[in-house]
Amino acid sequence: MRRVGAFGGSTALWALLAAHVAVAFEPVSVGIAIGAVSALTGYLSYSDLYCRFAECCQEERPLNTSALKLDLEEKLFGQHLATEVILKALTGFRNNKNPKKPLTLSLHGWAGTGKNFVSQIVAENLYPKGLKSNFVHLFVSTLHFPHEQKIKLYKDQLQEWIQGNVSACGSSVFIFDEMDKLHPGIIDAIKPFLDYYEQVDGISYRKAIFIFLSNAGGDLITKTALDFWRAGRKREEIQLKDLEPVLSVGVFNNKHSGLWHSGLIDRNLIDYFIPFLPLEYKHVKMCVRAEMRARGAAVDEDIVTSVADEMTFFPKDEKIYSDKGCKTVQSRLDFH
């Protein structure tokens, strides 16, 4: 292996440091510094080195399927359907060099069951900065689209925002939270971008990912889970086919789903309706343990049990499912 001399090594180091500082200023300075390092070292291409100091879109960056699988299996509790479907959907989509449409996922279930957490896991596996990435965009219905009288304005703004960001990065990720609080009709503004078009106004949306998060359909999911439980069957026996058709119809006919009579469903543009099952007592305890480890604390089973016992469960007679999932675990743990 060729060894870099002392002078060459120190020069390259100073150039690298200069590039690191230049990131805070503007791309031209970054480019000059990186070009200098590339010339001195010869080890990295311009684009590779540039992307070490500034976030790049990298549309061809392969998905680390093993890392995503590990994250889902170790961090998401009680959601065998979501783990399986999301892993297969993302892997298949990212491995397809020529998808015919964007990947569109609709996640449904009660609060605290893991929908937001999964969107965070997905974002982090697609882009190192996760939800803070310039290429991951989060919309919250009550924050970004609060007023019913401004629906036309919101639809125009939404189209412009998505067009601009996909122009900058074809593999952008768009997450829509609180879909059940979105005024009917707004989401149909993005229908042309989710359809089977090669381009729309000169822009291809086929490598983008759209994720909807909604509490709508939680009652339908719970009913199915309860039916299995009362029949003495394990929740792991529930299959996607047991819930997806019910979910799509239920959401389509629900005026408070954000997808009421939506063309996205009518045109079959949502690839998967993913149910998040209500969480049981054992899953709440798993959430408490995970939170304790995340805080760097030793797992104390007495505290785990105490926090889980403070949660309320339903139905009234059986008391099987946590009515808030794991949503309040963090705040309750603060008291112990």
PDB file of N, CA, C and O in Angstrom, residues 29 31 58 60 113 117 124 157 180 184 197 201 203 274 334:
ATOM      1  N   SER A  29     -17.464  26.745  -1.579  1.00  0.00           N
ATOM      2  CA  SER A  29     -16.302  26.552  -0.715  1.00  0.00           C
ATOM      3  C   SER A  29     -16.093  25.081  -0.416  1.00  0.00           C
ATOM      4  O   SER A  29     -14.968  24.582  -0.383  1.00  0.00           O
ATOM      5  N   GLY A  31     -16.989  22.593  -2.285  1.00  0.00           N
ATOM      6  CA  GLY A  31     -16.512  21.952  -3.497  1.00  0.00           C
ATOM      7  C   GLY A  31     -15.030  22.152  -3.704  1.00  0.00           C
ATOM      8  O   GLY A  31     -14.305  21.229  -4.068  1.00  0.00           O
ATOM      9  N   GLN A  58     -28.642  10.785  -2.783  1.00  0.00           N
ATOM     10  CA  GLN A  58     -28.190   9.406  -3.020  1.00  0.00           C
ATOM     11  C   GLN A  58     -29.353   8.459  -3.315  1.00  0.00           C
ATOM     12  O   GLN A  58     -29.625   7.521  -2.569  1.00  0.00           O
ATOM     13  N   GLU A  60     -29.636   6.106  -5.321  1.00  0.00           N
ATOM     14  CA  GLU A  60     -29.282   4.711  -5.555  1.00  0.00           C
ATOM     15  C   GLU A  60     -28.719   4.036  -4.315  1.00  0.00           C
ATOM     16  O   GLU A  60     -28.290   2.888  -4.368  1.00  0.00           O
ATOM     17  N   THR A 113     -49.650   2.765  19.652  1.00  0.00           N
ATOM     18  CA  THR A 113     -49.381   1.403  19.180  1.00  0.00           C
ATOM     19  C   THR A 113     -48.107   1.307  18.335  1.00  0.00           C
ATOM     20  O   THR A 113     -47.683   0.200  17.988  1.00  0.00           O
ATOM     21  N   PHE A 117     -43.547   5.803  15.758  1.00  0.00           N
ATOM     22  CA  PHE A 117     -42.256   5.189  16.026  1.00  0.00           C
ATOM     23  C   PHE A 117     -41.736   4.464  14.786  1.00  0.00           C
ATOM     24  O   PHE A 117     -40.556   4.547  14.448  1.00  0.00           O
ATOM     25  N   GLU A 124     -34.982   6.764   9.554  1.00  0.00           N
ATOM     26  CA  GLU A 124     -33.583   6.592   9.954  1.00  0.00           C
ATOM     27  C   GLU A 124     -32.867   5.541   9.122  1.00  0.00           C
ATOM     28  O   GLU A 124     -31.648   5.609   8.943  1.00  0.00           O
ATOM     29  N   GLN A 157     -50.650  24.631  -1.913  1.00  0.00           N
ATOM     30  CA  GLN A 157     -49.362  24.662  -1.217  1.00  0.00           C
ATOM     31  C   GLN A 157     -48.754  23.269  -1.129  1.00  0.00           C
ATOM     32  O   GLN A 157     -47.540  23.101  -1.297  1.00  0.00           O
ATOM     33  N   ASP A 180     -56.476  11.279  10.384  1.00  0.00           N
ATOM     34  CA  ASP A 180     -57.880  11.262  10.798  1.00  0.00           C
ATOM     35  C   ASP A 180     -58.385  12.658  11.165  1.00  0.00           C
ATOM     36  O   ASP A 180     -59.591  12.854  11.329  1.00  0.00           O
ATOM     37  N   PRO A 184     -61.453  16.536   4.731  1.00  0.00           N
ATOM     38  CA  PRO A 184     -61.700  15.732   3.527  1.00  0.00           C
ATOM     39  C   PRO A 184     -61.344  16.489   2.253  1.00  0.00           C
ATOM     40  O   PRO A 184     -61.626  17.681   2.124  1.00  0.00           O
ATOM     41  N   TYR A 197     -47.894   7.388 -13.398  1.00  0.00           N
ATOM     42  CA  TYR A 197     -47.399   8.267 -14.462  1.00  0.00           C
ATOM     43  C   TYR A 197     -45.872   8.229 -14.471  1.00  0.00           C
ATOM     44  O   TYR A 197     -45.237   8.251 -13.416  1.00  0.00           O
ATOM     45  N   ASP A 201     -45.565  16.919 -15.191  1.00  0.00           N
ATOM     46  CA  ASP A 201     -44.912  18.217 -15.443  1.00  0.00           C
ATOM     47  C   ASP A 201     -43.397  18.099 -15.427  1.00  0.00           C
ATOM     48  O   ASP A 201     -42.676  18.933 -14.855  1.00  0.00           O
ATOM     49  N   ILE A 203     -41.500  15.884 -13.953  1.00  0.00           N
ATOM     50  CA  ILE A 203     -40.907  15.350 -12.720  1.00  0.00           C
ATOM     51  C   ILE A 203     -41.386  13.918 -12.504  1.00  0.00           C
ATOM     52  O   ILE A 203     -42.576  13.625 -12.623  1.00  0.00           O
ATOM     53  N   ILE A 274     -51.801  -0.899   6.637  1.00  0.00           N
ATOM     54  CA  ILE A 274     -51.082  -1.683   7.644  1.00  0.00           C
ATOM     55  C   ILE A 274     -51.714  -1.491   9.015  1.00  0.00           C
ATOM     56  O   ILE A 274     -51.697  -0.388   9.565  1.00  0.00           O
ATOM     57  N   ASP A 334     -41.177   8.734  34.669  1.00  0.00           N
ATOM     58  CA  ASP A 334     -40.543   9.872  35.329  1.00  0.00           C
ATOM     59  C   ASP A 334     -40.868   9.926  36.821  1.00  0.00           C
ATOM     60  O   ASP A 334     -40.131  10.535  37.603  1.00  0.00           O
TER      61      ASP A 334
END
